PDB file of C-alpha atoms in Angstrom:
ATOM      1  CA  MET O 992     -28.860  -0.139  14.413  1.00  0.00           C
ATOM      2  CA  ASN O 993     -25.346  -2.506  14.965  1.00  0.00           C
ATOM      3  CA  VAL O 994     -27.539  -5.665  13.179  1.00  0.00           C
ATOM      4  CA  PHE O 995     -28.860  -3.213  10.397  1.00  0.00           C
ATOM      5  CA  LYS O 996     -25.173  -1.787  10.339  1.00  0.00           C
ATOM      6  CA  ASN O 997     -23.970  -5.176   9.724  1.00  0.00           C
ATOM      7  CA  ILE O 998     -26.027  -6.171   6.980  1.00  0.00           C
ATOM      8  CA  PHE O 999     -25.365  -3.225   5.553  1.00  0.00           C
ATOM      9  CA  ALA O1000     -21.555  -3.748   5.355  1.00  0.00           C
ATOM     10  CA  ARG O1001     -21.898  -7.219   4.580  1.00  0.00           C
ATOM     11  CA  VAL O1002     -23.934  -6.723   1.253  1.00  0.00           C
ATOM     12  CA  TRP O1003     -21.844  -3.607  -0.023  1.00  0.00           C
ATOM     13  CA  ALA O1004     -18.904  -5.849   0.444  1.00  0.00           C
ATOM     14  CA  LEU O1005     -20.947  -8.153  -1.691  1.00  0.00           C
ATOM     15  CA  TRP O1006     -21.073  -5.036  -3.956  1.00  0.00           C
ATOM     16  CA  GLY O1007     -17.374  -4.133  -3.613  1.00  0.00           C
ATOM     17  CA  LEU O1008     -15.606  -7.736  -4.156  1.00  0.00           C
ATOM     18  CA  ILE O1009     -18.565  -7.873  -7.706  1.00  0.00           C
ATOM     19  CA  SER O1010     -17.349  -4.334  -8.732  1.00  0.00           C
ATOM     20  CA  PHE O1011     -13.947  -4.669  -7.694  1.00  0.00           C
ATOM     21  CA  ILE O1012     -13.589  -7.878 -10.062  1.00  0.00           C
ATOM     22  CA  ILE O1013     -15.789  -6.201 -13.087  1.00  0.00           C
ATOM     23  CA  THR O1014     -13.518  -2.995 -13.369  1.00  0.00           C
ATOM     24  CA  PHE O1015     -10.377  -5.699 -12.966  1.00  0.00           C
ATOM     25  CA  PHE O1016     -11.152  -6.801 -16.472  1.00  0.00           C
ATOM     26  CA  ILE O1017     -11.486  -3.644 -17.382  1.00  0.00           C
ATOM     27  CA  ILE O1018      -8.454  -2.521 -16.900  1.00  0.00           C
ATOM     28  CA  PHE O1019      -5.741  -5.098 -16.806  1.00  0.00           C
ATOM     29  CA  LEU O1020      -5.432  -5.510 -20.863  1.00  0.00           C
ATOM     30  CA  PRO O1021      -4.582  -2.020 -20.581  1.00  0.00           C
ATOM     31  CA  ALA O1022      -2.358  -2.731 -17.606  1.00  0.00           C
ATOM     32  CA  MET O1023      -0.765  -6.030 -19.301  1.00  0.00           C
ATOM     33  CA  LEU O1024       1.257  -2.927 -21.807  1.00  0.00           C
ATOM     34  CA  SER O1025       3.424  -1.447 -19.246  1.00  0.00           C
ATOM     35  CA  TYR O1026       5.600  -5.236 -19.402  1.00  0.00           C
ATOM     36  CA  LEU O1027       6.215  -3.743 -23.341  1.00  0.00           C
ATOM     37  CA  LEU O1028       7.843  -0.294 -21.459  1.00  0.00           C
ATOM     38  CA  PRO O1029      11.211   0.190 -21.079  1.00  0.00           C
ATOM     39  CA  VAL O1030      11.523  -0.720 -16.914  1.00  0.00           C
ATOM     40  CA  VAL O1031      10.468   2.928 -16.001  1.00  0.00           C
ATOM     41  CA  LYS O1032       7.814   4.050 -17.782  1.00  0.00           C
ATOM     42  CA  GLY O1033       6.281   1.090 -18.043  1.00  0.00           C
ATOM     43  CA  GLN O1034       6.097   0.799 -14.028  1.00  0.00           C
ATOM     44  CA  SER O1035       4.848   4.582 -14.252  1.00  0.00           C
ATOM     45  CA  TYR O1036       2.214   3.745 -17.161  1.00  0.00           C
ATOM     46  CA  PHE O1037       1.486   0.822 -15.149  1.00  0.00           C
ATOM     47  CA  ILE O1038       0.663   2.989 -11.710  1.00  0.00           C
ATOM     48  CA  PHE O1039      -1.090   5.628 -14.234  1.00  0.00           C
ATOM     49  CA  ILE O1040      -3.114   2.767 -15.146  1.00  0.00           C
ATOM     50  CA  SER O1041      -3.993   1.183 -11.314  1.00  0.00           C
ATOM     51  CA  LYS O1042      -4.850   4.930  -9.737  1.00  0.00           C
ATOM     52  CA  LEU O1043      -7.359   5.289 -12.667  1.00  0.00           C
ATOM     53  CA  TRP O1044      -9.036   1.846 -11.700  1.00  0.00           C
ATOM     54  CA  MET O1045      -8.932   2.581  -8.002  1.00  0.00           C
ATOM     55  CA  ASN O1046     -10.144   6.194  -8.441  1.00  0.00           C
ATOM     56  CA  PHE O1047     -13.365   4.270 -10.013  1.00  0.00           C
ATOM     57  CA  TRP O1048     -13.809   1.459  -8.440  1.00  0.00           C
ATOM     58  CA  LEU O1049     -13.485   3.546  -4.884  1.00  0.00           C
ATOM     59  CA  PHE O1050     -16.028   6.080  -6.348  1.00  0.00           C
ATOM     60  CA  LEU O1051     -18.289   3.256  -6.769  1.00  0.00           C
ATOM     61  CA  VAL O1052     -17.913   2.083  -2.773  1.00  0.00           C
ATOM     62  CA  GLY O1053     -18.583   5.054  -1.998  1.00  0.00           C
ATOM     63  CA  CYS O1054     -14.407   5.307  -0.411  1.00  0.00           C
ATOM     64  CA  SER O1055     -13.445   9.353  -1.322  1.00  0.00           C
ATOM     65  CA  VAL O1056      -9.705   9.979  -1.277  1.00  0.00           C
ATOM     66  CA  LYS O1057      -7.822  13.020   0.171  1.00  0.00           C
ATOM     67  CA  ILE O1058      -3.946  13.133  -0.643  1.00  0.00           C
ATOM     68  CA  SER O1059      -1.939  15.594   1.638  1.00  0.00           C
ATOM     69  CA  GLY O1060       1.956  16.133   1.074  1.00  0.00           C
ATOM     70  CA  LYS O1061       2.426  15.178  -2.054  1.00  0.00           C
ATOM     71  CA  GLU O1062       5.120  17.975  -2.017  1.00  0.00           C
ATOM     72  CA  ASN O1063       7.072  16.335  -0.102  1.00  0.00           C
ATOM     73  CA  PHE O1064       8.627  13.992  -3.084  1.00  0.00           C
ATOM     74  CA  LYS O1065      10.787  16.124  -5.350  1.00  0.00           C
ATOM     75  CA  LYS O1066      11.550  15.393  -8.453  1.00  0.00           C
ATOM     76  CA  GLY O1067      14.392  13.625  -9.868  1.00  0.00           C
ATOM     77  CA  GLU O1068      14.576  11.772  -6.082  1.00  0.00           C
ATOM     78  CA  THR O1069      13.676   8.009  -5.028  1.00  0.00           C
ATOM     79  CA  TYR O1070      12.120   7.342  -1.931  1.00  0.00           C
ATOM     80  CA  VAL O1071      11.551   4.059   0.375  1.00  0.00           C
ATOM     81  CA  VAL O1072       8.450   5.318   1.226  1.00  0.00           C
ATOM     82  CA  VAL O1073       6.442   3.463   4.553  1.00  0.00           C
ATOM     83  CA  PHE O1074       2.445   2.740   5.118  1.00  0.00           C
ATOM     84  CA  ASN O1075       0.353   2.435   8.217  1.00  0.00           C
ATOM     85  CA  HIS O1076      -0.933  -1.028   7.765  1.00  0.00           C
ATOM     86  CA  ASN O1077      -5.102  -1.290   9.069  1.00  0.00           C
ATOM     87  CA  ALA O1078      -6.683  -3.412   6.308  1.00  0.00           C
ATOM     88  CA  LEU O1079      -6.974  -5.492   3.272  1.00  0.00           C
ATOM     89  CA  LEU O1080      -7.920  -1.282   1.430  1.00  0.00           C
ATOM     90  CA  ASP O1081      -4.680  -0.437   2.276  1.00  0.00           C
ATOM     91  CA  ALA O1082      -3.361  -2.305  -0.160  1.00  0.00           C
ATOM     92  CA  PRO O1083      -5.419  -0.782  -3.049  1.00  0.00           C
ATOM     93  CA  LEU O1084      -4.752   2.831  -2.248  1.00  0.00           C
ATOM     94  CA  SER O1085      -1.470   2.751  -1.578  1.00  0.00           C
ATOM     95  CA  ALA O1086       0.602   2.541  -4.075  1.00  0.00           C
ATOM     96  CA  PRO O1087      -1.204   4.281  -6.747  1.00  0.00           C
ATOM     97  CA  TYR O1088      -1.358   7.692  -5.186  1.00  0.00           C
ATOM     98  CA  VAL O1089       2.070   7.461  -4.429  1.00  0.00           C
ATOM     99  CA  PRO O1090       4.020   9.991  -6.616  1.00  0.00           C
ATOM    100  CA  GLY O1091       5.924   8.380  -9.433  1.00  0.00           C
ATOM    101  CA  PRO O1092       6.933   4.572 -10.205  1.00  0.00           C
ATOM    102  CA  ASN O1093       6.911   1.767  -7.446  1.00  0.00           C
ATOM    103  CA  LYS O1094       6.626  -0.960  -6.437  1.00  0.00           C
ATOM    104  CA  THR O1095       5.562  -2.577  -3.009  1.00  0.00           C
ATOM    105  CA  ILE O1096       7.133  -5.544  -1.326  1.00  0.00           C
ATOM    106  CA  ALA O1097       4.127  -8.264  -1.181  1.00  0.00           C
ATOM    107  CA  LYS O1098       3.555 -12.035  -0.866  1.00  0.00           C
ATOM    108  CA  SER O1099       4.471 -14.364  -3.805  1.00  0.00           C
ATOM    109  CA  SER O1100       1.604 -16.216  -3.203  1.00  0.00           C
ATOM    110  CA  PHE O1101      -0.464 -13.962  -4.583  1.00  0.00           C
ATOM    111  CA  ALA O1102       1.390 -14.493  -8.210  1.00  0.00           C
ATOM    112  CA  LYS O1103      -0.055 -17.151  -8.369  1.00  0.00           C
ATOM    113  CA  VAL O1104      -3.573 -16.446  -8.647  1.00  0.00           C
ATOM    114  CA  PRO O1105      -4.727 -16.917 -12.518  1.00  0.00           C
ATOM    115  CA  LEU O1106      -4.997 -13.271 -14.203  1.00  0.00           C
ATOM    116  CA  PHE O1107      -4.057 -10.788 -11.514  1.00  0.00           C
ATOM    117  CA  GLY O1108      -1.523 -12.784 -10.071  1.00  0.00           C
ATOM    118  CA  TRP O1109       0.645 -11.091 -13.813  1.00  0.00           C
ATOM    119  CA  PHE O1110      -0.628  -7.482 -12.668  1.00  0.00           C
ATOM    120  CA  TYR O1111       0.382  -8.702  -9.296  1.00  0.00           C
ATOM    121  CA  SER O1112       3.262  -9.198 -10.007  1.00  0.00           C
ATOM    122  CA  LYS O1113       4.203  -6.323 -12.212  1.00  0.00           C
ATOM    123  CA  GLY O1114       3.266  -3.859  -9.093  1.00  0.00           C
ATOM    124  CA  SER O1115       5.869  -6.121  -6.570  1.00  0.00           C
ATOM    125  CA  ILE O1116       8.453  -7.161  -5.139  1.00  0.00           C
ATOM    126  CA  LEU O1117       7.644 -11.140  -4.460  1.00  0.00           C
ATOM    127  CA  ILE O1118       8.579 -12.728  -1.565  1.00  0.00           C
ATOM    128  CA  ASN O1119       8.424 -15.462   0.455  1.00  0.00           C
ATOM    129  CA  ARG O1120       8.874 -14.642   4.322  1.00  0.00           C
ATOM    130  CA  LYS O1121       9.813 -18.424   4.963  1.00  0.00           C
ATOM    131  CA  ASP O1122      12.745 -18.685   2.790  1.00  0.00           C
ATOM    132  CA  GLU O1123      16.249 -16.999   3.577  1.00  0.00           C
ATOM    133  CA  LYS O1124      17.242 -17.425   0.243  1.00  0.00           C
ATOM    134  CA  SER O1125      13.995 -15.323  -0.978  1.00  0.00           C
ATOM    135  CA  ARG O1126      14.477 -12.298   1.840  1.00  0.00           C
ATOM    136  CA  VAL O1127      17.665 -12.045   0.707  1.00  0.00           C
ATOM    137  CA  LYS O1128      16.936 -12.242  -2.780  1.00  0.00           C
ATOM    138  CA  SER O1129      13.575  -9.606  -2.292  1.00  0.00           C
ATOM    139  CA  PHE O1130      16.762  -7.166  -1.080  1.00  0.00           C
ATOM    140  CA  GLU O1131      18.574  -6.927  -3.513  1.00  0.00           C
ATOM    141  CA  GLU O1132      15.934  -6.289  -5.837  1.00  0.00           C
ATOM    142  CA  MET O1133      14.490  -3.963  -3.819  1.00  0.00           C
ATOM    143  CA  LYS O1134      17.696  -1.855  -4.201  1.00  0.00           C
ATOM    144  CA  MET O1135      18.364  -2.165  -7.952  1.00  0.00           C
ATOM    145  CA  VAL O1136      14.689  -1.304  -8.285  1.00  0.00           C
ATOM    146  CA  LEU O1137      15.756   2.128  -6.154  1.00  0.00           C
ATOM    147  CA  GLN O1138      18.615   2.204  -7.974  1.00  0.00           C
ATOM    148  CA  SER O1139      16.173   2.283 -11.309  1.00  0.00           C
ATOM    149  CA  GLY O1140      14.350   5.261 -10.543  1.00  0.00           C
ATOM    150  CA  ILE O1141      11.404   3.398  -8.617  1.00  0.00           C
ATOM    151  CA  HIS O1142      10.156   4.074  -5.733  1.00  0.00           C
ATOM    152  CA  MET O1143       9.711   1.134  -3.285  1.00  0.00           C
ATOM    153  CA  CYS O1144       6.982   0.666  -1.456  1.00  0.00           C
ATOM    154  CA  ILE O1145       6.517  -0.868   2.397  1.00  0.00           C
ATOM    155  CA  TYR O1146       4.088  -1.922   5.039  1.00  0.00           C
ATOM    156  CA  PRO O1147       6.921  -2.200   7.942  1.00  0.00           C
ATOM    157  CA  GLU O1148       4.333  -3.702  10.598  1.00  0.00           C
ATOM    158  CA  GLY O1149       4.774  -6.901   8.414  1.00  0.00           C
ATOM    159  CA  THR O1150       0.436  -7.726   8.394  1.00  0.00           C
ATOM    160  CA  ARG O1151      -2.230  -5.946   9.709  1.00  0.00           C
ATOM    161  CA  ASN O1152      -2.509  -4.378  12.702  1.00  0.00           C
ATOM    162  CA  ARG O1153      -4.629  -6.286  14.977  1.00  0.00           C
ATOM    163  CA  THR O1154      -3.785  -4.484  18.496  1.00  0.00           C
ATOM    164  CA  LYS O1155      -5.673  -1.818  20.129  1.00  0.00           C
ATOM    165  CA  GLU O1156      -1.918   0.041  19.505  1.00  0.00           C
ATOM    166  CA  SER O1157      -1.916   2.614  16.509  1.00  0.00           C
ATOM    167  CA  LEU O1158       0.784   1.062  14.971  1.00  0.00           C
ATOM    168  CA  LYS O1159       2.348  -2.603  15.206  1.00  0.00           C
ATOM    169  CA  PRO O1160       6.429  -2.733  16.014  1.00  0.00           C
ATOM    170  CA  PHE O1161       8.287  -2.005  13.123  1.00  0.00           C
ATOM    171  CA  TYR O1162      10.504  -4.613  11.260  1.00  0.00           C
ATOM    172  CA  ASP O1163      14.081  -3.438  10.206  1.00  0.00           C
ATOM    173  CA  GLY O1164      13.981  -4.162   6.727  1.00  0.00           C
ATOM    174  CA  ALA O1165      12.414  -0.971   5.458  1.00  0.00           C
ATOM    175  CA  PHE O1166      15.193   0.960   7.369  1.00  0.00           C
ATOM    176  CA  LYS O1167      17.654  -1.412   6.599  1.00  0.00           C
ATOM    177  CA  LEU O1168      16.916  -0.844   2.614  1.00  0.00           C
ATOM    178  CA  ALA O1169      17.115   2.515   3.356  1.00  0.00           C
ATOM    179  CA  VAL O1170      20.363   2.243   4.943  1.00  0.00           C
ATOM    180  CA  ALA O1171      21.679   0.604   2.497  1.00  0.00           C
ATOM    181  CA  SER O1172      20.751   2.036  -0.670  1.00  0.00           C
ATOM    182  CA  GLY O1173      21.125   5.742   0.621  1.00  0.00           C
ATOM    183  CA  LYS O1174      17.762   6.115   0.020  1.00  0.00           C
ATOM    184  CA  LYS O1175      15.419   9.216   2.002  1.00  0.00           C
ATOM    185  CA  ILE O1176      11.964   7.390   3.485  1.00  0.00           C
ATOM    186  CA  ILE O1177       8.965   9.422   3.733  1.00  0.00           C
ATOM    187  CA  PRO O1178       6.635   7.840   6.032  1.00  0.00           C
ATOM    188  CA  CYS O1179       2.483   8.144   4.590  1.00  0.00           C
ATOM    189  CA  VAL O1180      -0.136   7.726   6.926  1.00  0.00           C
ATOM    190  CA  ILE O1181      -3.243   6.005   6.413  1.00  0.00           C
ATOM    191  CA  LYS O1182      -6.429   6.655   7.540  1.00  0.00           C
ATOM    192  CA  GLY O1183      -9.989   5.242   7.318  1.00  0.00           C
ATOM    193  CA  THR O1184      -9.383   2.239   6.125  1.00  0.00           C
ATOM    194  CA  LYS O1185      -9.766   0.899   9.825  1.00  0.00           C
ATOM    195  CA  ARG O1186     -13.443   1.236   9.776  1.00  0.00           C
ATOM    196  CA  ALA O1187     -13.805   1.088   6.638  1.00  0.00           C
ATOM    197  CA  MET O1188     -13.067  -2.651   7.124  1.00  0.00           C
ATOM    198  CA  PRO O1189     -12.283  -3.669  10.460  1.00  0.00           C
ATOM    199  CA  VAL O1190      -9.737  -6.196  10.818  1.00  0.00           C
ATOM    200  CA  ASP O1191     -11.708  -8.097  13.264  1.00  0.00           C
ATOM    201  CA  LYS O1192     -15.517  -8.142  11.098  1.00  0.00           C
ATOM    202  CA  THR O1193     -14.688 -10.473   7.782  1.00  0.00           C
ATOM    203  CA  PHE O1194     -16.408  -9.762   4.361  1.00  0.00           C
ATOM    204  CA  TYR O1195     -17.351  -6.590   5.770  1.00  0.00           C
ATOM    205  CA  LEU O1196     -17.268  -2.582   3.729  1.00  0.00           C
ATOM    206  CA  LEU O1197     -18.700   0.896   4.293  1.00  0.00           C
ATOM    207  CA  PRO O1198     -18.072   3.857   2.405  1.00  0.00           C
ATOM    208  CA  THR O1199     -15.837   6.317   4.518  1.00  0.00           C
ATOM    209  CA  PRO O1200     -13.765   9.355   3.630  1.00  0.00           C
ATOM    210  CA  LEU O1201      -9.853   8.033   3.189  1.00  0.00           C
ATOM    211  CA  THR O1202      -6.933  10.382   3.488  1.00  0.00           C
ATOM    212  CA  MET O1203      -3.148   9.004   3.249  1.00  0.00           C
ATOM    213  CA  HIS O1204      -0.802  12.036   4.226  1.00  0.00           C
ATOM    214  CA  PHE O1205       2.647  12.128   2.606  1.00  0.00           C
ATOM    215  CA  MET O1206       5.061  13.249   5.910  1.00  0.00           C
ATOM    216  CA  LYS O1207       8.286  15.145   5.027  1.00  0.00           C
ATOM    217  CA  ALA O1208      11.297  12.760   3.743  1.00  0.00           C
ATOM    218  CA  VAL O1209      13.634  11.724   6.757  1.00  0.00           C
ATOM    219  CA  ALA O1210      17.131  11.672   5.625  1.00  0.00           C
ATOM    220  CA  VAL O1211      19.193   8.295   6.711  1.00  0.00           C
ATOM    221  CA  GLU O1212      23.292   9.341   6.944  1.00  0.00           C
ATOM    222  CA  ASN O1213      24.895   8.833  10.624  1.00  0.00           C
ATOM    223  CA  ILE O1214      21.708   6.799  12.122  1.00  0.00           C
ATOM    224  CA  SER O1215      21.490   3.601  12.876  1.00  0.00           C
ATOM    225  CA  VAL O1216      19.108   1.015  11.873  1.00  0.00           C
ATOM    226  CA  ALA O1217      17.462   1.114  14.797  1.00  0.00           C
ATOM    227  CA  ASP O1218      17.233   4.479  15.514  1.00  0.00           C
ATOM    228  CA  LEU O1219      16.230   5.196  12.281  1.00  0.00           C
ATOM    229  CA  LYS O1220      13.298   2.481  12.840  1.00  0.00           C
ATOM    230  CA  ALA O1221      12.647   3.970  16.266  1.00  0.00           C
ATOM    231  CA  SER O1222      12.100   7.821  14.507  1.00  0.00           C
ATOM    232  CA  ILE O1223      10.382   7.375  11.805  1.00  0.00           C
ATOM    233  CA  PHE O1224       7.600   4.893  14.407  1.00  0.00           C
ATOM    234  CA  ASN O1225       7.002   7.924  16.508  1.00  0.00           C
ATOM    235  CA  ALA O1226       6.468  10.669  14.212  1.00  0.00           C
ATOM    236  CA  MET O1227       3.637   7.709  12.538  1.00  0.00           C
ATOM    237  CA  LYS O1228       2.726   7.337  15.604  1.00  0.00           C
ATOM    238  CA  GLU O1229       1.679  11.512  17.039  1.00  0.00           C
ATOM    239  CA  GLU O1230       0.732  11.981  13.430  1.00  0.00           C
ATOM    240  CA  TYR O1231      -2.310   9.304  13.760  1.00  0.00           C
ATOM    241  CA  GLU O1232      -2.900   9.215  16.981  1.00  0.00           C
ATOM    242  CA  ASN O1233      -3.207  13.748  16.352  1.00  0.00           C
ATOM    243  CA  ASN O1234      -5.391  13.054  13.651  1.00  0.00           C
ATOM    244  CA  TYR O1235      -7.137   9.801  13.930  1.00  0.00           C
ATOM    245  CA  ARG O1236     -10.488   9.974  11.980  1.00  0.00           C
ATOM    246  CA  SER O1237     -11.282   6.014  12.530  1.00  0.00           C
TER     247      SER O1237
END
């Protein structure tokens, strides 16, 4: 049975890749119009197009998405949104479904990919993690993004979780940013992507129900970065384990 499942998952991954590329070319030019608009409006439009794209593509690959907790985003407020990270599928899933304009911290190397790099750069603050100057610059850029009225989306685990634990230990960056900017943190727990696209399997995709739950906003006043990080980690771990599906 596993043999047939593995064959299907790899054939489905090929379909996923082909449909991803075709639909990307369809939305590319409309998405690029966002560069012509004022910053916040342009980012709102960009996220709108990205959400349309993901709604269609996820339907094509049989991955339904259920979103909960959007009411925790209050009108006129900007947040640092932190996600758990189990699979490559998390990246296209997360930012489009955040209510309001947002950007993601992302690897600068992907910006070099022809055409996709322009799309990728519009949705991201780029960083070269091996370059100290790049890390400092990206931190300042993220503060400016938050001040402009755009949410910042960050994966505090840094890379995909390849461990047997629910979450990998968090890095400090997202929590330093929240404290430095005074912006509240909204944790978001993504479920289902580990089953849809297991990190230990190459070129593998299964139709899977996916969920994203935005938790209540956490204030950052009068708390250290270490305590804030520990509090968010424990809350996300509890949410993930209590409502674990895959």
